[in-house]
């Protein structure tokens, strides 16, 4: 379009836009902010709408930067496809709907899951007519019994649970789910594909809060579901209607995070092993939960299932005989380790589950799960392990 003879109003709107199609390829994925897409012929646009040719029509239906992140996740999770969402919670919700959870159906879920996942099931889906049975996911016989009783649409677990770091026997759960006609949804947020790829062990859906290790820098909120092609197609069709899409800026940040995921995870795992081993020796600490410790109830299972590269960056422990205010004093005294409500960042972070991640879970349920007043969750960052230990030591002295 010639702009020289147009008004400044028109020039301001169209100047610089839609130059010739490039014959070069950018090395790194650009951020495509455009919401709409043009084709030379309307028939092409029509064909894209109809799904007869690849392309983009409208960002809620898909966009190039988001596709790049999805394709990277499909590769990392060894999946046919992956579908990105605006948060981990949106991804979990989508996977539950994809698994066929509807009014009248049942979900069998690990009781020890992220508090919002627990609440989504109980308070979000419960009133819509979905029955939820919470189980001890480490008791495979119990899961088997409940699945036989309920014939659920879905079985849901975290590969490493938040915040008690229990490890789920995904191959055994996959057998149980398959025999019971249920889809198995595995939240792989804590392990990441660096340690474990649930689809290779029989899971039907892998979900992530990409806000955590995948993004890795505490600056992006995102979620993703990786699964088979037909399931992914169904998720995309529903996403067009529900609209919990990932934005292009966020997809770009998440994609950038993936590039250093293995490097960061290597350091997270090494640091967490050192920090957890040190915590065990501290008189002010009891019940150190870390799958890399030989005393962990599922250490053998984790060693068998995981890639051999470590046991993740998450640790939790109880401050001995501590009240909430003791733990708050400990957390406030930390200088390097930040008391921030997230995990999986390059920074070391602590969180008090009883007042944050599990705030909306009743005190009775928290107590039954083992989330007591003294429990601290620690996301071990990629700083020098000795510096993390030094900071924990000086803060623990206050409550010893
Ligand atoms: C294991 C796990 N899954 C899912 C979520 C939810 O993710 P998001 O906060 O990105 O919605 C979280 C959040 O902390 C989590 O820890």
Short mmCIF file of C-alpha atoms and ligand atoms in Angstrom, two decimals:
data_model
loop_
_atom_site.label_atom_id
_atom_site.label_comp_id
_atom_site.label_asym_id
_atom_site.label_seq_id
_atom_site.Cartn_x
_atom_site.Cartn_y
_atom_site.Cartn_z
CA UNK A 1 0.00 0.00 0.00
CA UNK A 2 1.32 3.46 -0.94
CA UNK A 3 1.20 5.66 2.15
CA UNK A 4 2.85 8.86 0.88
CA UNK A 5 -0.43 10.29 -0.41
CA UNK A 6 -2.45 9.31 2.65
CA UNK A 7 -3.45 11.33 5.72
CA UNK A 8 -1.25 11.33 8.83
CA UNK A 9 -4.03 9.40 10.58
CA UNK A 10 -3.69 6.59 8.04
CA UNK A 11 0.11 6.84 7.91
CA UNK A 12 0.35 6.52 11.70
CA UNK A 13 -1.74 3.36 11.70
CA UNK A 14 -0.16 1.55 8.75
CA UNK A 15 3.42 2.89 8.56
CA UNK A 16 6.06 0.16 8.81
CA UNK A 17 3.57 -2.66 8.99
CA UNK A 18 3.35 -5.78 6.82
CA UNK A 19 6.64 -5.46 4.94
CA UNK A 20 7.61 -8.04 2.33
CA UNK A 21 7.67 -11.60 3.66
CA UNK A 22 11.21 -12.27 4.87
CA UNK A 23 13.46 -14.75 3.10
CA UNK A 24 15.55 -15.16 6.23
CA UNK A 25 14.96 -17.12 9.41
CA UNK A 26 15.55 -15.56 12.82
CA UNK A 27 17.83 -17.72 14.95
CA UNK A 28 15.67 -17.36 18.04
CA UNK A 29 11.88 -17.35 18.00
CA UNK A 30 10.39 -13.85 17.71
CA UNK A 31 7.43 -12.80 19.84
CA UNK A 32 4.39 -12.70 17.57
CA UNK A 33 2.01 -10.29 19.17
CA UNK A 34 -0.43 -10.06 16.29
CA UNK A 35 -3.92 -11.25 17.16
CA UNK A 36 -5.03 -11.60 13.53
CA UNK A 37 -3.36 -13.09 10.42
CA UNK A 38 -3.62 -12.22 6.74
CA UNK A 39 -3.66 -14.52 3.71
CA UNK A 40 -3.38 -13.52 0.06
CA UNK A 41 -6.66 -15.21 -0.67
CA UNK A 42 -9.72 -15.55 1.50
CA UNK A 43 -9.92 -19.22 0.51
CA UNK A 44 -6.65 -19.79 2.40
CA UNK A 45 -8.06 -18.19 5.53
CA UNK A 46 -11.13 -20.36 5.12
CA UNK A 47 -8.96 -23.48 4.79
CA UNK A 48 -7.08 -22.62 7.98
CA UNK A 49 -10.36 -22.07 9.83
CA UNK A 50 -11.51 -25.46 8.56
CA UNK A 51 -8.30 -27.13 9.76
CA UNK A 52 -7.49 -28.14 6.17
CA UNK A 53 -4.15 -26.35 6.13
CA UNK A 54 -1.75 -25.21 8.85
CA UNK A 55 -1.76 -21.57 9.82
CA UNK A 56 -3.07 -19.02 12.24
CA UNK A 57 -6.28 -17.07 12.21
CA UNK A 58 -6.76 -15.68 15.70
CA UNK A 59 -4.54 -15.90 18.75
CA UNK A 60 -7.06 -17.73 20.95
CA UNK A 61 -6.92 -20.47 18.29
CA UNK A 62 -3.11 -20.59 18.33
CA UNK A 63 -0.15 -18.32 17.60
CA UNK A 64 3.43 -18.84 16.39
CA UNK A 65 5.37 -18.14 19.61
CA UNK A 66 3.01 -20.31 21.62
CA UNK A 67 3.39 -23.09 19.05
CA UNK A 68 7.17 -22.93 19.43
CA UNK A 69 6.87 -23.43 23.21
CA UNK A 70 4.33 -26.23 22.72
CA UNK A 71 6.56 -28.02 20.23
CA UNK A 72 9.55 -27.73 22.54
CA UNK A 73 7.49 -29.23 25.37
CA UNK A 74 6.28 -32.06 23.15
CA UNK A 75 9.90 -32.91 22.38
CA UNK A 76 10.96 -32.73 26.04
CA UNK A 77 8.04 -34.86 27.26
CA UNK A 78 8.31 -37.28 24.32
CA UNK A 79 4.67 -36.48 23.48
CA UNK A 80 2.82 -36.27 20.17
CA UNK A 81 1.79 -32.74 21.08
CA UNK A 82 1.54 -30.23 23.89
CA UNK A 83 -1.00 -27.48 24.55
CA UNK A 84 0.00 -24.36 26.48
CA UNK A 85 -2.22 -22.61 29.02
CA UNK A 86 -2.14 -19.38 30.96
CA UNK A 87 -1.24 -21.13 34.25
CA UNK A 88 -0.60 -24.53 35.73
CA UNK A 89 -4.09 -24.51 37.24
CA UNK A 90 -5.64 -23.90 33.81
CA UNK A 91 -3.60 -26.83 32.48
CA UNK A 92 -4.81 -29.15 35.27
CA UNK A 93 -8.41 -28.06 34.72
CA UNK A 94 -8.07 -28.68 30.98
CA UNK A 95 -6.56 -32.14 31.50
CA UNK A 96 -9.40 -33.10 33.86
CA UNK A 97 -11.99 -32.03 31.29
CA UNK A 98 -10.00 -33.74 28.55
CA UNK A 99 -10.01 -36.95 30.58
CA UNK A 100 -13.80 -36.83 30.50
CA UNK A 101 -14.51 -35.48 33.97
CA UNK A 102 -18.14 -34.31 33.96
CA UNK A 103 -21.08 -34.06 36.34
CA UNK A 104 -21.66 -37.58 37.65
CA UNK A 105 -18.09 -38.77 37.16
CA UNK A 106 -15.41 -39.40 39.76
CA UNK A 107 -11.80 -38.32 40.10
CA UNK A 108 -9.44 -40.37 42.24
CA UNK A 109 -6.72 -37.97 43.35
CA UNK A 110 -3.65 -38.12 45.51
CA UNK A 111 -4.47 -36.36 48.77
CA UNK A 112 -0.99 -34.86 48.92
CA UNK A 113 -1.17 -32.42 46.03
CA UNK A 114 -0.71 -28.68 45.61
CA UNK A 115 -3.42 -26.99 47.71
CA UNK A 116 -5.10 -25.26 44.77
CA UNK A 117 -5.34 -28.58 42.93
CA UNK A 118 -7.01 -30.05 46.00
CA UNK A 119 -9.38 -27.08 46.17
CA UNK A 120 -10.11 -27.16 42.41
CA UNK A 121 -11.30 -30.73 42.83
CA UNK A 122 -13.15 -30.25 46.09
CA UNK A 123 -14.53 -26.73 45.84
CA UNK A 124 -14.39 -26.09 42.08
CA UNK A 125 -15.57 -29.36 40.55
CA UNK A 126 -17.38 -30.83 43.58
CA UNK A 127 -20.32 -28.41 43.40
CA UNK A 128 -20.60 -29.13 39.65
CA UNK A 129 -21.43 -32.74 40.44
CA UNK A 130 -17.98 -34.31 40.27
CA UNK A 131 -17.21 -36.81 43.02
CA UNK A 132 -13.66 -36.77 44.34
CA UNK A 133 -11.98 -39.54 46.30
CA UNK A 134 -8.65 -38.55 47.83
CA UNK A 135 -6.24 -41.42 48.37
CA UNK A 136 -2.78 -42.05 49.76
CA UNK A 137 -1.09 -42.29 46.38
CA UNK A 138 1.85 -44.23 47.81
CA UNK A 139 -0.55 -47.02 48.84
CA UNK A 140 -1.08 -48.72 45.49
CA UNK A 141 -3.49 -51.28 46.98
CA UNK A 142 -5.70 -48.47 48.27
CA UNK A 143 -5.66 -46.79 44.84
CA UNK A 144 -6.55 -50.11 43.22
CA UNK A 145 -9.46 -50.64 45.61
CA UNK A 146 -10.87 -47.13 45.17
CA UNK A 147 -10.53 -47.24 41.38
CA UNK A 148 -12.39 -50.58 41.31
CA UNK A 149 -15.13 -49.14 43.52
CA UNK A 150 -15.54 -45.86 41.67
CA UNK A 151 -14.68 -46.53 38.01
CA UNK A 152 -13.36 -42.94 37.84
CA UNK A 153 -12.86 -40.86 34.70
CA UNK A 154 -9.43 -39.78 35.91
CA UNK A 155 -6.68 -40.61 38.36
CA UNK A 156 -4.57 -37.58 39.27
CA UNK A 157 -1.22 -37.39 41.03
CA UNK A 158 1.98 -35.39 41.28
CA UNK A 159 5.11 -37.36 40.45
CA UNK A 160 6.81 -35.68 43.42
CA UNK A 161 4.17 -34.24 45.71
CA UNK A 162 3.82 -30.70 46.97
CA UNK A 163 4.81 -30.19 49.79
CA UNK A 164 5.66 -33.61 51.29
CA UNK A 165 7.79 -34.89 48.40
CA UNK A 166 6.09 -38.28 48.14
CA UNK A 167 6.89 -40.13 44.93
CA UNK A 168 4.10 -41.71 42.88
CA UNK A 169 4.59 -45.11 41.28
CA UNK A 170 3.41 -43.95 37.85
CA UNK A 171 3.83 -47.29 36.02
CA UNK A 172 1.71 -49.08 38.68
CA UNK A 173 -0.88 -46.27 38.68
CA UNK A 174 -1.03 -46.37 34.88
CA UNK A 175 -1.84 -50.10 34.97
CA UNK A 176 -4.57 -49.51 37.57
CA UNK A 177 -6.04 -46.56 35.67
CA UNK A 178 -6.02 -48.40 32.36
CA UNK A 179 -7.68 -51.48 33.83
CA UNK A 180 -10.32 -49.24 35.44
CA UNK A 181 -11.00 -47.31 32.23
CA UNK A 182 -9.60 -44.07 33.69
CA UNK A 183 -7.11 -41.60 32.24
CA UNK A 184 -3.97 -41.03 34.32
CA UNK A 185 -2.96 -37.37 34.75
CA UNK A 186 0.51 -36.77 36.16
CA UNK A 187 1.65 -33.37 37.37
CA UNK A 188 5.34 -33.38 36.48
CA UNK A 189 6.09 -29.90 37.83
CA UNK A 190 8.59 -30.97 40.52
CA UNK A 191 10.50 -33.57 38.48
CA UNK A 192 10.39 -31.99 35.00
CA UNK A 193 11.33 -34.13 31.98
CA UNK A 194 14.95 -33.83 33.13
CA UNK A 195 14.15 -36.49 35.74
CA UNK A 196 11.02 -38.22 34.49
CA UNK A 197 8.78 -38.47 31.43
CA UNK A 198 5.39 -39.76 32.62
CA UNK A 199 4.04 -40.58 29.12
CA UNK A 200 6.82 -43.13 28.69
CA UNK A 201 5.52 -44.85 31.83
CA UNK A 202 1.87 -45.08 30.81
CA UNK A 203 0.41 -41.69 31.80
CA UNK A 204 -2.22 -40.22 29.48
CA UNK A 205 -1.67 -36.54 30.30
CA UNK A 206 1.37 -34.75 31.70
CA UNK A 207 0.65 -31.37 33.23
CA UNK A 208 3.07 -28.68 34.36
CA UNK A 209 3.02 -25.43 36.12
CA UNK A 210 5.52 -23.94 33.67
CA UNK A 211 5.64 -21.04 36.11
CA UNK A 212 8.15 -23.16 38.03
CA UNK A 213 11.21 -25.02 36.71
CA UNK A 214 10.32 -24.75 33.01
CA UNK A 215 10.27 -20.94 33.10
CA UNK A 216 12.79 -21.05 35.91
CA UNK A 217 13.30 -17.37 36.63
CA UNK A 218 10.17 -16.38 38.53
CA UNK A 219 8.98 -14.04 35.80
CA UNK A 220 6.34 -15.95 33.86
CA UNK A 221 3.06 -17.65 34.69
CA UNK A 222 2.28 -20.54 32.35
CA UNK A 223 0.98 -24.08 32.16
CA UNK A 224 1.17 -26.89 29.64
CA UNK A 225 -0.40 -30.29 28.98
CA UNK A 226 1.53 -32.88 26.95
CA UNK A 227 -0.33 -35.91 25.58
CA UNK A 228 -1.26 -37.97 22.53
CA UNK A 229 -2.36 -36.30 19.29
CA UNK A 230 -6.10 -36.98 19.57
CA UNK A 231 -6.25 -35.83 23.18
CA UNK A 232 -4.29 -32.67 22.30
CA UNK A 233 -6.62 -31.88 19.41
CA UNK A 234 -9.55 -32.16 21.76
CA UNK A 235 -7.84 -29.85 24.28
CA UNK A 236 -7.27 -27.28 21.53
CA UNK A 237 -10.91 -27.36 20.46
CA UNK A 238 -12.03 -26.77 24.05
CA UNK A 239 -9.36 -24.09 24.57
CA UNK A 240 -10.87 -22.09 21.70
CA UNK A 241 -14.02 -21.87 23.81
CA UNK A 242 -12.63 -21.58 27.33
CA UNK A 243 -9.83 -19.21 26.38
CA UNK A 244 -7.25 -19.88 29.09
CA UNK A 245 -4.53 -19.37 26.47
CA UNK A 246 -0.91 -18.57 27.05
CA UNK A 247 0.10 -15.15 25.72
CA UNK A 248 2.97 -14.83 23.23
CA UNK A 249 5.18 -12.85 25.61
CA UNK A 250 4.78 -15.54 28.26
CA UNK A 251 5.36 -18.31 25.72
CA UNK A 252 8.61 -16.64 24.71
CA UNK A 253 9.80 -16.42 28.31
CA UNK A 254 8.83 -20.04 28.94
CA UNK A 255 10.59 -21.16 25.75
CA UNK A 256 13.68 -19.26 26.76
CA UNK A 257 13.58 -20.91 30.17
CA UNK A 258 13.55 -24.38 28.59
CA UNK A 259 16.92 -23.82 26.98
CA UNK A 260 18.67 -23.90 30.34
CA UNK A 261 16.31 -26.38 32.04
CA UNK A 262 18.84 -29.25 32.10
CA UNK A 263 21.66 -26.98 33.29
CA UNK A 264 19.52 -25.51 36.04
CA UNK A 265 18.07 -28.87 37.05
CA UNK A 266 21.57 -30.34 37.32
CA UNK A 267 22.49 -27.63 39.80
CA UNK A 268 19.10 -27.76 41.61
CA UNK A 269 19.47 -31.52 42.12
CA UNK A 270 23.08 -31.36 43.26
CA UNK A 271 22.38 -28.49 45.67
CA UNK A 272 19.22 -30.06 47.09
CA UNK A 273 21.01 -33.34 47.78
CA UNK A 274 23.71 -31.46 49.74
CA UNK A 275 21.22 -29.22 51.57
CA UNK A 276 18.87 -32.09 52.48
CA UNK A 277 21.79 -34.19 53.76
CA UNK A 278 22.91 -31.25 55.89
CA UNK A 279 19.40 -30.58 57.23
CA UNK A 280 19.19 -34.18 58.47
CA UNK A 281 22.15 -33.48 60.78
CA UNK A 282 20.60 -30.37 62.35
CA UNK A 283 19.19 -30.69 65.88
CA UNK A 284 16.61 -27.96 65.16
CA UNK A 285 15.17 -29.96 62.25
CA UNK A 286 13.04 -33.11 62.05
CA UNK A 287 11.45 -35.05 59.16
CA UNK A 288 13.51 -33.96 56.18
CA UNK A 289 11.50 -34.91 53.08
CA UNK A 290 13.70 -35.41 50.01
CA UNK A 291 13.50 -38.41 47.65
CA UNK A 292 17.29 -38.41 47.29
CA UNK A 293 17.78 -39.36 50.95
CA UNK A 294 18.14 -43.11 51.47
CA UNK A 295 15.74 -42.82 54.42
CA UNK A 296 12.93 -41.45 52.21
CA UNK A 297 10.05 -43.93 52.01
CA UNK A 298 10.09 -43.96 48.19
CA UNK A 299 13.82 -43.53 47.63
CA UNK A 300 14.11 -46.92 45.91
CA UNK A 301 11.13 -46.15 43.66
CA UNK A 302 12.58 -42.75 42.77
CA UNK A 303 15.96 -44.32 41.99
CA UNK A 304 14.21 -46.82 39.71
CA UNK A 305 11.91 -44.33 37.94
CA UNK A 306 14.06 -41.24 37.60
CA UNK A 307 16.71 -40.68 34.98
CA UNK A 308 19.67 -41.20 37.33
CA UNK A 309 20.42 -37.48 37.27
CA UNK A 310 19.17 -36.74 40.79
CA UNK A 311 15.98 -36.22 42.75
CA UNK A 312 14.90 -32.65 42.09
CA UNK A 313 15.34 -29.33 43.84
CA UNK A 314 12.47 -29.45 46.34
CA UNK A 315 12.95 -30.26 50.02
CA UNK A 316 10.60 -29.90 52.97
CA UNK A 317 11.26 -30.28 56.67
CA UNK A 318 9.80 -29.57 60.10
CA UNK A 319 11.42 -27.13 62.46
CA UNK A 320 11.51 -29.09 65.71
CA UNK A 321 8.70 -28.27 68.16
CA UNK A 322 7.98 -25.08 66.23
CA UNK A 323 4.84 -22.98 66.29
CA UNK A 324 3.81 -20.84 63.34
CA UNK A 325 5.52 -17.81 64.91
CA UNK A 326 8.79 -19.77 65.37
CA UNK A 327 8.74 -20.68 61.69
CA UNK A 328 7.94 -17.09 60.72
CA UNK A 329 10.96 -15.88 62.78
CA UNK A 330 13.13 -18.45 60.99
CA UNK A 331 11.88 -17.38 57.57
CA UNK A 332 12.26 -13.68 58.34
CA UNK A 333 15.84 -14.25 59.47
CA UNK A 334 16.84 -15.76 56.13
CA UNK A 335 18.84 -13.34 54.02
CA UNK A 336 19.73 -15.24 50.85
CA UNK A 337 16.83 -17.69 50.80
CA UNK A 338 13.73 -15.69 49.96
CA UNK A 339 10.35 -16.31 51.60
CA UNK A 340 8.42 -15.99 48.33
CA UNK A 341 5.32 -17.85 47.24
CA UNK A 342 6.62 -19.86 44.33
CA UNK A 343 9.22 -22.52 43.57
CA UNK A 344 11.55 -23.79 40.88
CA UNK A 345 13.30 -20.47 40.35
CA UNK A 346 17.03 -19.88 40.10
CA UNK A 347 16.67 -18.25 43.53
CA UNK A 348 16.37 -20.35 46.70
CA UNK A 349 12.89 -19.86 48.13
CA UNK A 350 11.02 -20.90 51.25
CA UNK A 351 7.30 -21.13 51.78
CA UNK A 352 5.08 -21.93 54.75
CA UNK A 353 2.50 -24.36 53.27
CA UNK A 354 -0.03 -23.99 56.11
CA UNK A 355 -0.58 -20.31 55.31
CA UNK A 356 0.02 -20.23 51.55
CA UNK A 357 -0.06 -23.21 49.18
CA UNK A 358 -2.41 -25.13 51.52
CA UNK A 359 -4.18 -22.19 53.16
CA UNK A 360 -7.59 -23.17 51.81
CA UNK A 361 -7.24 -26.81 52.81
CA UNK A 362 -8.91 -27.30 56.21
CA UNK A 363 -6.65 -27.64 59.29
CA UNK A 364 -8.03 -31.18 59.79
CA UNK A 365 -7.01 -32.24 56.26
CA UNK A 366 -3.62 -30.54 56.66
CA UNK A 367 -3.02 -32.40 59.92
CA UNK A 368 -4.07 -35.72 58.36
CA UNK A 369 -1.67 -35.13 55.47
CA UNK A 370 1.23 -34.28 57.77
CA UNK A 371 1.35 -30.56 57.00
CA UNK A 372 1.99 -29.36 60.54
CA UNK A 373 2.75 -25.97 62.08
CA UNK A 374 6.50 -26.56 61.79
CA UNK A 375 6.60 -27.54 58.11
CA UNK A 376 8.75 -25.44 55.78
CA UNK A 377 9.03 -25.99 52.03
CA UNK A 378 12.38 -25.15 50.51
CA UNK A 379 12.97 -24.70 46.80
CA UNK A 380 16.72 -25.03 46.51
CA UNK A 381 18.07 -22.60 43.94
CA UNK A 382 21.16 -22.67 41.78
CA UNK A 383 23.37 -20.55 44.03
CA UNK A 384 26.40 -22.13 45.72
CA UNK A 385 25.18 -24.87 48.11
CA UNK A 386 27.50 -23.71 50.89
CA UNK A 387 25.97 -20.23 50.78
CA UNK A 388 22.44 -21.67 51.03
CA UNK A 389 23.47 -23.82 53.99
CA UNK A 390 25.17 -20.87 55.68
CA UNK A 391 21.98 -18.85 55.47
CA UNK A 392 19.78 -21.69 56.73
CA UNK A 393 22.22 -22.30 59.61
CA UNK A 394 22.20 -18.73 60.86
CA UNK A 395 18.38 -18.58 60.70
CA UNK A 396 17.94 -21.97 62.41
CA UNK A 397 20.08 -20.78 65.30
CA UNK A 398 17.29 -18.36 66.18
CA UNK A 399 14.80 -21.17 66.70
CA UNK A 400 17.14 -23.86 68.08
C1 LIG B 1 2.77 -29.06 41.70
C2 LIG B 1 2.02 -27.85 41.23
N1 LIG B 1 1.12 -27.98 40.25
C3 LIG B 1 0.40 -26.94 39.80
C4 LIG B 1 0.57 -25.68 40.33
C5 LIG B 1 -0.25 -24.54 39.81
O1 LIG B 1 0.52 -23.78 38.94
P1 LIG B 1 0.23 -22.23 38.61
O2 LIG B 1 0.54 -21.46 39.85
O3 LIG B 1 1.16 -21.96 37.46
O4 LIG B 1 -1.21 -22.12 38.22
C6 LIG B 1 1.52 -25.48 41.34
C7 LIG B 1 1.73 -24.14 41.90
O5 LIG B 1 2.47 -23.96 42.86
C8 LIG B 1 2.25 -26.59 41.81
O6 LIG B 1 3.16 -26.48 42.79
#
